[in-house]
Short mmCIF file of N, CA and C in Angstrom, two decimals:
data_model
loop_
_atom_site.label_atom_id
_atom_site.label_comp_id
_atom_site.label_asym_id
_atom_site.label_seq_id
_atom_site.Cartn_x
_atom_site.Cartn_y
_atom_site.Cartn_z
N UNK A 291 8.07 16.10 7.01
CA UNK A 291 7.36 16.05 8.28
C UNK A 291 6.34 14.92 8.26
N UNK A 292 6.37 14.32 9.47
CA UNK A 292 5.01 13.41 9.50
C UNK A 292 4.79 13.43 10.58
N UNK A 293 3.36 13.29 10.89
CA UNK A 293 2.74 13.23 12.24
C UNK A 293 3.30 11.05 13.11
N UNK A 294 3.02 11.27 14.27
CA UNK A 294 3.90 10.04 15.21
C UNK A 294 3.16 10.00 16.72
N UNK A 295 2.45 8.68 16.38
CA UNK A 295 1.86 8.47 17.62
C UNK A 295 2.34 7.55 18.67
N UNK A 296 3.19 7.39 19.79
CA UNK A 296 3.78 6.60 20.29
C UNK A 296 3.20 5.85 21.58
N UNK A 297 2.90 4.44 21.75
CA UNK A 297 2.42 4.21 22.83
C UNK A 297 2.81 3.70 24.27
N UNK A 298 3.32 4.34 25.29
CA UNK A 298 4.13 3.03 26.09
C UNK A 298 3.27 2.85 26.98
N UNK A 299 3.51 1.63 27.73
CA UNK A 299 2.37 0.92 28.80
C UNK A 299 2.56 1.71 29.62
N UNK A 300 1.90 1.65 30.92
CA UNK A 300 1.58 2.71 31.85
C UNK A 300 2.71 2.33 32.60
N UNK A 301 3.43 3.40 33.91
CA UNK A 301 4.09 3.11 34.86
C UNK A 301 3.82 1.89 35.74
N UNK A 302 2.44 1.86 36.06
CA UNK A 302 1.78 0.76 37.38
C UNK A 302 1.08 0.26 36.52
N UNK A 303 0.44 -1.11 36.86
CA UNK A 303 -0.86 -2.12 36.73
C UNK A 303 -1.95 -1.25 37.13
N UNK A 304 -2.76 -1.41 35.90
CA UNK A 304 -4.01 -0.81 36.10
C UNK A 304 -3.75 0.85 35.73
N UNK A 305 -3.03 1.12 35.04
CA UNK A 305 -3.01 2.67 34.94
C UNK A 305 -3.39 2.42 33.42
N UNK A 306 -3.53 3.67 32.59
CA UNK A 306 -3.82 4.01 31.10
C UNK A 306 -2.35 4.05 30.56
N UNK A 307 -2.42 3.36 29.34
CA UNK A 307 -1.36 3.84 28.67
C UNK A 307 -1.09 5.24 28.18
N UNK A 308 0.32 5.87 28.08
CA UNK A 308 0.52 6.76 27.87
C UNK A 308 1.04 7.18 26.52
N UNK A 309 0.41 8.00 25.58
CA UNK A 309 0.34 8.34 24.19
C UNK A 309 0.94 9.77 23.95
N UNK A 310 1.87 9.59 23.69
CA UNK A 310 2.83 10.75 22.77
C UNK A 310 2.12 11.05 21.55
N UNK A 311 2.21 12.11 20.81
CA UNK A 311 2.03 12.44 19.61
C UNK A 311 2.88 13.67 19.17
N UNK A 312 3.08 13.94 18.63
CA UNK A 312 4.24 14.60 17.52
C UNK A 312 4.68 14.60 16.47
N UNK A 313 4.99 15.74 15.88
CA UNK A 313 5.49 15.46 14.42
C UNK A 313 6.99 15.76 14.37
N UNK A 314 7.34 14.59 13.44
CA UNK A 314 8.72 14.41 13.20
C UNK A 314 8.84 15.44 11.85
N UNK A 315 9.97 16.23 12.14
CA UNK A 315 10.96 16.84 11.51
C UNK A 315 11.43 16.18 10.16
N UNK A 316 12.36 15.32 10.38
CA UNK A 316 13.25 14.77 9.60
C UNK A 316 13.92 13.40 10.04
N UNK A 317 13.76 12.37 9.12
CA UNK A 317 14.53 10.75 9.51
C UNK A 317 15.80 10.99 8.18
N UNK A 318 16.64 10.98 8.67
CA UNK A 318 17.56 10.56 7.42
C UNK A 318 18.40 9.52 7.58
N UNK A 319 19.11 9.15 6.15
CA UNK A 319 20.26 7.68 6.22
C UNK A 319 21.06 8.56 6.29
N UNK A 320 21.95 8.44 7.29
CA UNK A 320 23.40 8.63 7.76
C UNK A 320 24.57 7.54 7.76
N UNK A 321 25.21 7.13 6.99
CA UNK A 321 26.50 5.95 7.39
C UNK A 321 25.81 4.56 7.85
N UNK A 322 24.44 4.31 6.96
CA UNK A 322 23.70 3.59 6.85
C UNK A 322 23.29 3.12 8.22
N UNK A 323 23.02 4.35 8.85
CA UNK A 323 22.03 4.44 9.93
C UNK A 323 20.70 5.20 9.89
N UNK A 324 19.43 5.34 10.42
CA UNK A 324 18.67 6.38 10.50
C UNK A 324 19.06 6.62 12.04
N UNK A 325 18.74 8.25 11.51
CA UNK A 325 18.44 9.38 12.46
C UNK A 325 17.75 10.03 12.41
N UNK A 326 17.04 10.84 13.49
CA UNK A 326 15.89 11.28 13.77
C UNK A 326 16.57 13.14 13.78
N UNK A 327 16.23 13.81 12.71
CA UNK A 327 16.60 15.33 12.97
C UNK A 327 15.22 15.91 13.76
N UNK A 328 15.79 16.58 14.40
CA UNK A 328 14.43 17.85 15.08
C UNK A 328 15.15 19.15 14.56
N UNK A 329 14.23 20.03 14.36
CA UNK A 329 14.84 21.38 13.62
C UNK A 329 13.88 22.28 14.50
N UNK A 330 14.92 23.13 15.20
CA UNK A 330 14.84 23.94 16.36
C UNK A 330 14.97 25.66 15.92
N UNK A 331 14.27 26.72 16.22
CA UNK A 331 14.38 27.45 15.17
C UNK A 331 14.95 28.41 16.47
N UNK A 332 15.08 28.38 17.87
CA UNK A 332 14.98 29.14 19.09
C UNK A 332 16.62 29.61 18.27
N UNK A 333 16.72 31.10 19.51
CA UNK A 333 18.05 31.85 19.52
C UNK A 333 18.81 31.87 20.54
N UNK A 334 17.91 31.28 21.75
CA UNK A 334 18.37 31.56 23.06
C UNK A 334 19.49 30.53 23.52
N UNK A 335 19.40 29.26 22.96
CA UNK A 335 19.77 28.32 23.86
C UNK A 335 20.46 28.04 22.45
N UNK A 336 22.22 27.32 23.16
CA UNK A 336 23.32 27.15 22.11
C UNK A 336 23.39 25.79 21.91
N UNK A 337 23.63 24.70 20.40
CA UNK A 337 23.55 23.79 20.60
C UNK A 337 22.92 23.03 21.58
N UNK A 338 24.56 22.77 22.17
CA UNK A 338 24.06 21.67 23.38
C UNK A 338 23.39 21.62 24.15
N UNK A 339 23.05 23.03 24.41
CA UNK A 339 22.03 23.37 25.69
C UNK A 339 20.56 23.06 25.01
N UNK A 340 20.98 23.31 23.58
CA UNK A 340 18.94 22.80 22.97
C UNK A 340 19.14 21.76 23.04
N UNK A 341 19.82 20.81 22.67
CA UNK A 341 20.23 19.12 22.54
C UNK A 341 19.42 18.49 24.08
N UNK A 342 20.29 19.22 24.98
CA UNK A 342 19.54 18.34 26.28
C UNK A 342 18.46 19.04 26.75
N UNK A 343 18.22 20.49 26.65
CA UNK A 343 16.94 21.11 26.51
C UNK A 343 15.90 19.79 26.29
N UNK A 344 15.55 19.89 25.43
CA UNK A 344 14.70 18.74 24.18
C UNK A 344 15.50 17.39 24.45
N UNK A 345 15.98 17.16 25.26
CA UNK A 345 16.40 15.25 25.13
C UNK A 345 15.33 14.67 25.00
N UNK A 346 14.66 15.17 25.79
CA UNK A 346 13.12 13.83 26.25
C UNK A 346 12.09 13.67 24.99
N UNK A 347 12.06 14.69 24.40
CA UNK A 347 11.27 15.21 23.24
C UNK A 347 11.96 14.19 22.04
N UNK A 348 13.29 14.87 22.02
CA UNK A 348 13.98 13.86 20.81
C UNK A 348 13.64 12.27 20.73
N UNK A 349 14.25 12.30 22.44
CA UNK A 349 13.92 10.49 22.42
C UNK A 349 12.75 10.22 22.01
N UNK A 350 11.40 10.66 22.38
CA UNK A 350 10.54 10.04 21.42
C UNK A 350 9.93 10.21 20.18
N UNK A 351 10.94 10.87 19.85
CA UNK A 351 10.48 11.09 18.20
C UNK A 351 11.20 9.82 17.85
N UNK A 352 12.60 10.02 18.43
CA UNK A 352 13.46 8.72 18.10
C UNK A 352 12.68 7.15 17.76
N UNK A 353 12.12 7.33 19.36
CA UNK A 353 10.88 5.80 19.77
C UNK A 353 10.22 5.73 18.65
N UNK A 354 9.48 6.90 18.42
CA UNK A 354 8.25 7.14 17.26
C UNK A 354 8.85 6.80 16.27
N UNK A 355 9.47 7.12 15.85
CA UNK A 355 9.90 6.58 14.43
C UNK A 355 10.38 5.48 13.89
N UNK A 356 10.67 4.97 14.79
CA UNK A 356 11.52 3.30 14.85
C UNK A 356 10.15 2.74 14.98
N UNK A 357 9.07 3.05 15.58
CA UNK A 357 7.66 2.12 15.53
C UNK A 357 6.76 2.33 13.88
N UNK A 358 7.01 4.13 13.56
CA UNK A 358 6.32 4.41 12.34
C UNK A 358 7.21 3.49 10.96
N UNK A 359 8.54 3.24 11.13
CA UNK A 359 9.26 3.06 9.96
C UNK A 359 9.73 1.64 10.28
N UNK A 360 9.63 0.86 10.91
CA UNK A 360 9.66 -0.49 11.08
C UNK A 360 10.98 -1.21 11.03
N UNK A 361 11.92 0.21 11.53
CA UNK A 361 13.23 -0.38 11.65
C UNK A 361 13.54 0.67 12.66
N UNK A 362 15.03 0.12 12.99
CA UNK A 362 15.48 1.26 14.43
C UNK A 362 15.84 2.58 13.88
N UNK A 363 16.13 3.44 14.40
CA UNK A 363 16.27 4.49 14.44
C UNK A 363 17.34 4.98 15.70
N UNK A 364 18.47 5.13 14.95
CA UNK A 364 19.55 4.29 16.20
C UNK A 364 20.36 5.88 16.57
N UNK A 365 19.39 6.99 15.93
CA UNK A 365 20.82 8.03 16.36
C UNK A 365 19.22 9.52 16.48
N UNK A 366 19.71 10.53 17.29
CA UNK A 366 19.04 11.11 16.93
C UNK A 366 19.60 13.06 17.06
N UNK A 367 19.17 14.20 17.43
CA UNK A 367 19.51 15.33 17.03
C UNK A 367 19.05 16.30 17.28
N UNK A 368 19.29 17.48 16.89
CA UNK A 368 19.02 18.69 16.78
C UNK A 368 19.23 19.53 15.73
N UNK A 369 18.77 20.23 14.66
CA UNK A 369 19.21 21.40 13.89
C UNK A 369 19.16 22.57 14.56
N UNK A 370 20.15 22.91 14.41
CA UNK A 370 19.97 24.39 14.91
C UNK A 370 20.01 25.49 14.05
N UNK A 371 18.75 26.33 13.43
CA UNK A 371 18.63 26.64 12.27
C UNK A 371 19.49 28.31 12.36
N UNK A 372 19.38 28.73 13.57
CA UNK A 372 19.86 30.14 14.11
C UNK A 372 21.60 29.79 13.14
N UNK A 373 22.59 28.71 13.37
CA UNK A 373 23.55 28.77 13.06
C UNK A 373 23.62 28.26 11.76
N UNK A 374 22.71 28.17 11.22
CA UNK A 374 22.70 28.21 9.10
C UNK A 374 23.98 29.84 8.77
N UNK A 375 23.20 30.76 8.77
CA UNK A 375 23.80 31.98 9.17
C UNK A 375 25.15 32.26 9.49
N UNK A 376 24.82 32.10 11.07
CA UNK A 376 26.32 32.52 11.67
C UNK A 376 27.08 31.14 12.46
N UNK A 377 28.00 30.89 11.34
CA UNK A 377 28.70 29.70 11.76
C UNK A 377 29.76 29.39 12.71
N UNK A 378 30.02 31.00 13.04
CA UNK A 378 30.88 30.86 14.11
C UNK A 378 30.49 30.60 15.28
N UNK A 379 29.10 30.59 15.72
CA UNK A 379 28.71 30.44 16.93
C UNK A 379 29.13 28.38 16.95
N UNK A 380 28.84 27.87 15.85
CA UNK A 380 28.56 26.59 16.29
C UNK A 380 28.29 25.61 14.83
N UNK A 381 28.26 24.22 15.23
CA UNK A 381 27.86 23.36 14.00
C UNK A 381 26.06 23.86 13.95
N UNK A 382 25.45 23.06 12.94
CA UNK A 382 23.97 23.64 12.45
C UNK A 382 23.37 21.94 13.40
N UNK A 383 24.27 21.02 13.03
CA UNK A 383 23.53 19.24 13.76
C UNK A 383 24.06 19.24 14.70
N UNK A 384 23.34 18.91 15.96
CA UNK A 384 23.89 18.72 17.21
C UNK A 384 23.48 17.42 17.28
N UNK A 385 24.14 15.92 17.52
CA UNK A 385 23.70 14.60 17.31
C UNK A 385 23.72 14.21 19.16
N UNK A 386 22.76 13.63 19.30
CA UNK A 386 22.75 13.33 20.91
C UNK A 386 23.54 12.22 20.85
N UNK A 387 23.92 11.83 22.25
CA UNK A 387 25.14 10.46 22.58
C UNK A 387 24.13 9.30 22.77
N UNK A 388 22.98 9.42 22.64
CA UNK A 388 22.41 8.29 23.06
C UNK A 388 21.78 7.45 21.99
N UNK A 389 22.25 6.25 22.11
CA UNK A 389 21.16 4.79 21.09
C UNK A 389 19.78 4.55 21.53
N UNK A 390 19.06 4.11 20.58
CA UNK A 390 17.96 4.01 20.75
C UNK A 390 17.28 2.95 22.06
N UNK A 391 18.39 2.14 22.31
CA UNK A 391 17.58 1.43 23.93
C UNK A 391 17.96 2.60 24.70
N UNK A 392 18.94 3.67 24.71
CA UNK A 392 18.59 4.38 25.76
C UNK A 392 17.86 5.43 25.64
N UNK A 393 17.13 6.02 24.63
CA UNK A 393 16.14 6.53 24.18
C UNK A 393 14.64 6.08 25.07
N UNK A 394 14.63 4.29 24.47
CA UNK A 394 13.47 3.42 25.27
C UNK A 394 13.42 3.77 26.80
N UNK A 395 14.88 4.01 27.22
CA UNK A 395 14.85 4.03 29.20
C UNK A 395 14.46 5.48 29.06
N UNK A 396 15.06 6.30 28.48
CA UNK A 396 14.95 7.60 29.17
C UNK A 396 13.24 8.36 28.88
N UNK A 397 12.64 7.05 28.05
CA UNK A 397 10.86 7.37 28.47
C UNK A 397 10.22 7.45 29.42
N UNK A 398 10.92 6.43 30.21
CA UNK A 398 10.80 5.93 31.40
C UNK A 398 10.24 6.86 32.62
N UNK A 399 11.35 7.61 32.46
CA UNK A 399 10.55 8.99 33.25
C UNK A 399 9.92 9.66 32.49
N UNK A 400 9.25 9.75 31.72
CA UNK A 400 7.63 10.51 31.32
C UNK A 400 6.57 9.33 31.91
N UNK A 401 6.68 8.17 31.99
CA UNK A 401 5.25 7.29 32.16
C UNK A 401 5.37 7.43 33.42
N UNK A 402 6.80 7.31 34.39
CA UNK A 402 6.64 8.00 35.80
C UNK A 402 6.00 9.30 36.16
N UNK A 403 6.82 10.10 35.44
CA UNK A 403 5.85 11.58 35.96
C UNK A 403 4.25 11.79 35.26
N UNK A 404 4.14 10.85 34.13
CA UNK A 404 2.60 11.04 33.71
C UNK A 404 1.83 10.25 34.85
N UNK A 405 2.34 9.10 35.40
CA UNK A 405 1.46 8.16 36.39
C UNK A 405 1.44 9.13 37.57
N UNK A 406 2.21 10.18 38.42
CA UNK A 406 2.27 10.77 39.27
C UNK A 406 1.08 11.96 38.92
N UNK A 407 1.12 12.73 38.16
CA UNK A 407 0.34 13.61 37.60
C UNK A 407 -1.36 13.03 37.64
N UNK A 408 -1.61 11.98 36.64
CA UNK A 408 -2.91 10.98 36.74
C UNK A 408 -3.21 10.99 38.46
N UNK A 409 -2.34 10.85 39.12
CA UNK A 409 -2.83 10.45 40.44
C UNK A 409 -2.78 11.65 41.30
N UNK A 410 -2.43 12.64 40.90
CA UNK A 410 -2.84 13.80 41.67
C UNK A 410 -1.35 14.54 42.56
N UNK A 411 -0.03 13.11 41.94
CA UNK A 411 1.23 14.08 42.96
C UNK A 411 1.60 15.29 41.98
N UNK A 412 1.15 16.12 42.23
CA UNK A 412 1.94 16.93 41.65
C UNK A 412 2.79 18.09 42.19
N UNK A 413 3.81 18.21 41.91
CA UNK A 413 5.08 18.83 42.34
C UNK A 413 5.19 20.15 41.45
N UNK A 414 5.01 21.34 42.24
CA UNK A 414 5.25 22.48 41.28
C UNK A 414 5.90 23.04 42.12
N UNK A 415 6.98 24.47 40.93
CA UNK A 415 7.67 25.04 41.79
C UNK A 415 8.47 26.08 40.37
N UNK A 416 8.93 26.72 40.54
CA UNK A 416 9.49 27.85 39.52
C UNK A 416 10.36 27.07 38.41
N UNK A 417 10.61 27.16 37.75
CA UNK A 417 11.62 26.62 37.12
C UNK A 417 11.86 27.08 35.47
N UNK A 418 13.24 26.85 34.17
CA UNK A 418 12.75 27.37 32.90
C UNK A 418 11.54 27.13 32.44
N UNK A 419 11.04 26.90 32.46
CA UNK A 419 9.50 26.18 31.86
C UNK A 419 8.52 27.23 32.29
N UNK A 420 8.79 27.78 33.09
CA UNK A 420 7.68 29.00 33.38
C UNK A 420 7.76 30.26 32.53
N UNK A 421 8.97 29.66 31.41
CA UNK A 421 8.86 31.19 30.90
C UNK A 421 8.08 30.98 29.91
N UNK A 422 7.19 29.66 29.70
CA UNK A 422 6.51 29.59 28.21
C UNK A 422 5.29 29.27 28.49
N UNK A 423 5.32 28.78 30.14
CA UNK A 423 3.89 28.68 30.23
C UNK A 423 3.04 29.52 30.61
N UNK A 424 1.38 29.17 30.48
CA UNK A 424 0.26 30.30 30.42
C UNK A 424 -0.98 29.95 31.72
N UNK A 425 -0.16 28.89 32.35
CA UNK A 425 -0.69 28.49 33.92
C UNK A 425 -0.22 29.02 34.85
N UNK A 426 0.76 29.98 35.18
CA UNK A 426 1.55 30.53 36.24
C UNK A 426 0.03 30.98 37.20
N UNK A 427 -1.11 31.78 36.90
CA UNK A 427 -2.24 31.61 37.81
C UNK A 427 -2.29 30.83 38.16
N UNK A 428 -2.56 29.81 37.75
CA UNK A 428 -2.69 28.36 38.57
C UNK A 428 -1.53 27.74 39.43
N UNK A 429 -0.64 27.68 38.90
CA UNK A 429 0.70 27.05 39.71
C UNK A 429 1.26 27.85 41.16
N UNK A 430 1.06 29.18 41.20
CA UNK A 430 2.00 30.08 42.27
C UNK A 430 0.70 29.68 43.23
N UNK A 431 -0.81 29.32 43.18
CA UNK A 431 -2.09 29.14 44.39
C UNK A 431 -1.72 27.85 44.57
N UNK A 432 -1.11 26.86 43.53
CA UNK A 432 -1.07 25.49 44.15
C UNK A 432 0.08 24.96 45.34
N UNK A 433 1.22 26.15 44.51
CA UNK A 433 2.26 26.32 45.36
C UNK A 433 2.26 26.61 46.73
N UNK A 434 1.84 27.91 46.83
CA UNK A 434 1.28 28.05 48.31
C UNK A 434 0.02 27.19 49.56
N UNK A 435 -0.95 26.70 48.31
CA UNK A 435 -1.53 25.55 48.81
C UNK A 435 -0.34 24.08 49.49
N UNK A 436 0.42 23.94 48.99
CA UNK A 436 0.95 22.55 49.29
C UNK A 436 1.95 23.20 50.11
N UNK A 437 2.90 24.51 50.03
CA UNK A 437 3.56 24.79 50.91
C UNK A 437 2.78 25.14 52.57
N UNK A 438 1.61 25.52 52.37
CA UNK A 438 0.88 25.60 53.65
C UNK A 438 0.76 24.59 54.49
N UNK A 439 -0.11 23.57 53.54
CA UNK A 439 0.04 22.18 54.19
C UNK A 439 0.96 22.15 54.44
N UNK A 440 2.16 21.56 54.04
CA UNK A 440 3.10 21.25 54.81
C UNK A 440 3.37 21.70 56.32
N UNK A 441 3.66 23.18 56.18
CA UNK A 441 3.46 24.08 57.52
C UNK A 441 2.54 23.39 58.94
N UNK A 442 1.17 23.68 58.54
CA UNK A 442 0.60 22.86 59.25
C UNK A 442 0.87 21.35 59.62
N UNK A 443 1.55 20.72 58.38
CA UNK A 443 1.97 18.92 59.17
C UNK A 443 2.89 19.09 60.26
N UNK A 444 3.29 20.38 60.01
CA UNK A 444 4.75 20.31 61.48
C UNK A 444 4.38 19.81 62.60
#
């Protein structure tokens, strides 16, 4: 494990750069490539569904590590530790399809939705993610706040 601080420039001119931090799992040589393992310990979600679950996450560990280790980092992953165990459900490495420039694009939308957020658009609304978060007070008043407005723009 090592800790990974990643920096990309802001969406717009004049915004703050936006800083990832995270700790990486695992870099290994593969077929004299590195790859970036993440080791996922959940039960709920099968392979692939953690794979793109976590894409955005992976990719920048991916980013991160190709900046911490001073070479690319051209492949990256999932462990899925639930299927150590029981192998019939599935392989234990789930390897994502994507290279590391498309890793670089698919940041792309975090410095978008972080520049939207900074500026106050924010878009809420139910979704998986509510089952882990501890803001649902806050989100269901904002909800109805912006759905009101609207009402009234009619």
């Amino acid at each position: 494990e090592a800790q990974v601080t990643l920096r990309l420039p802001p969406w717009q001119e004049g915004e703050e750069e936006v800083v990832i931090i995270g700790t990486l799992d695992q870099v290994r040589r593969e077929h004299g490539q590195l790859i970036c393992w993440d080791v996922k310990t959940g039960k709920r979600l099968e392979g692939y569904d953690m794979l793109h679950a976590h894409a955005l996450q992976i990719a920048a560990y991916q980013c991160g590590a190709s900046v911490l280790l001073g070479q690319p980092v051209n492949g990256g992953g999932v462990i899925r530790t639930a299927d150590y165990l029981k192998r019939t459900k599935g392989p234990v490495h789930w390897e994502a399809p994507w290279s590391l420039k498309h890793a670089w694009a698919m940041l792309d939308s975090v410095r978008r939705k972080v520049s939207e957020v900074r500026s106050g658009q924010v878009y809420v609304g139910p979704s998986e993610a509510c089952r882990w978060c501890i803001g649902l007070s806050q989100c269901l008043p904002k909800l109805e706040e912006l759905s009101l407005a609207k009402v009234k723009a009619a």
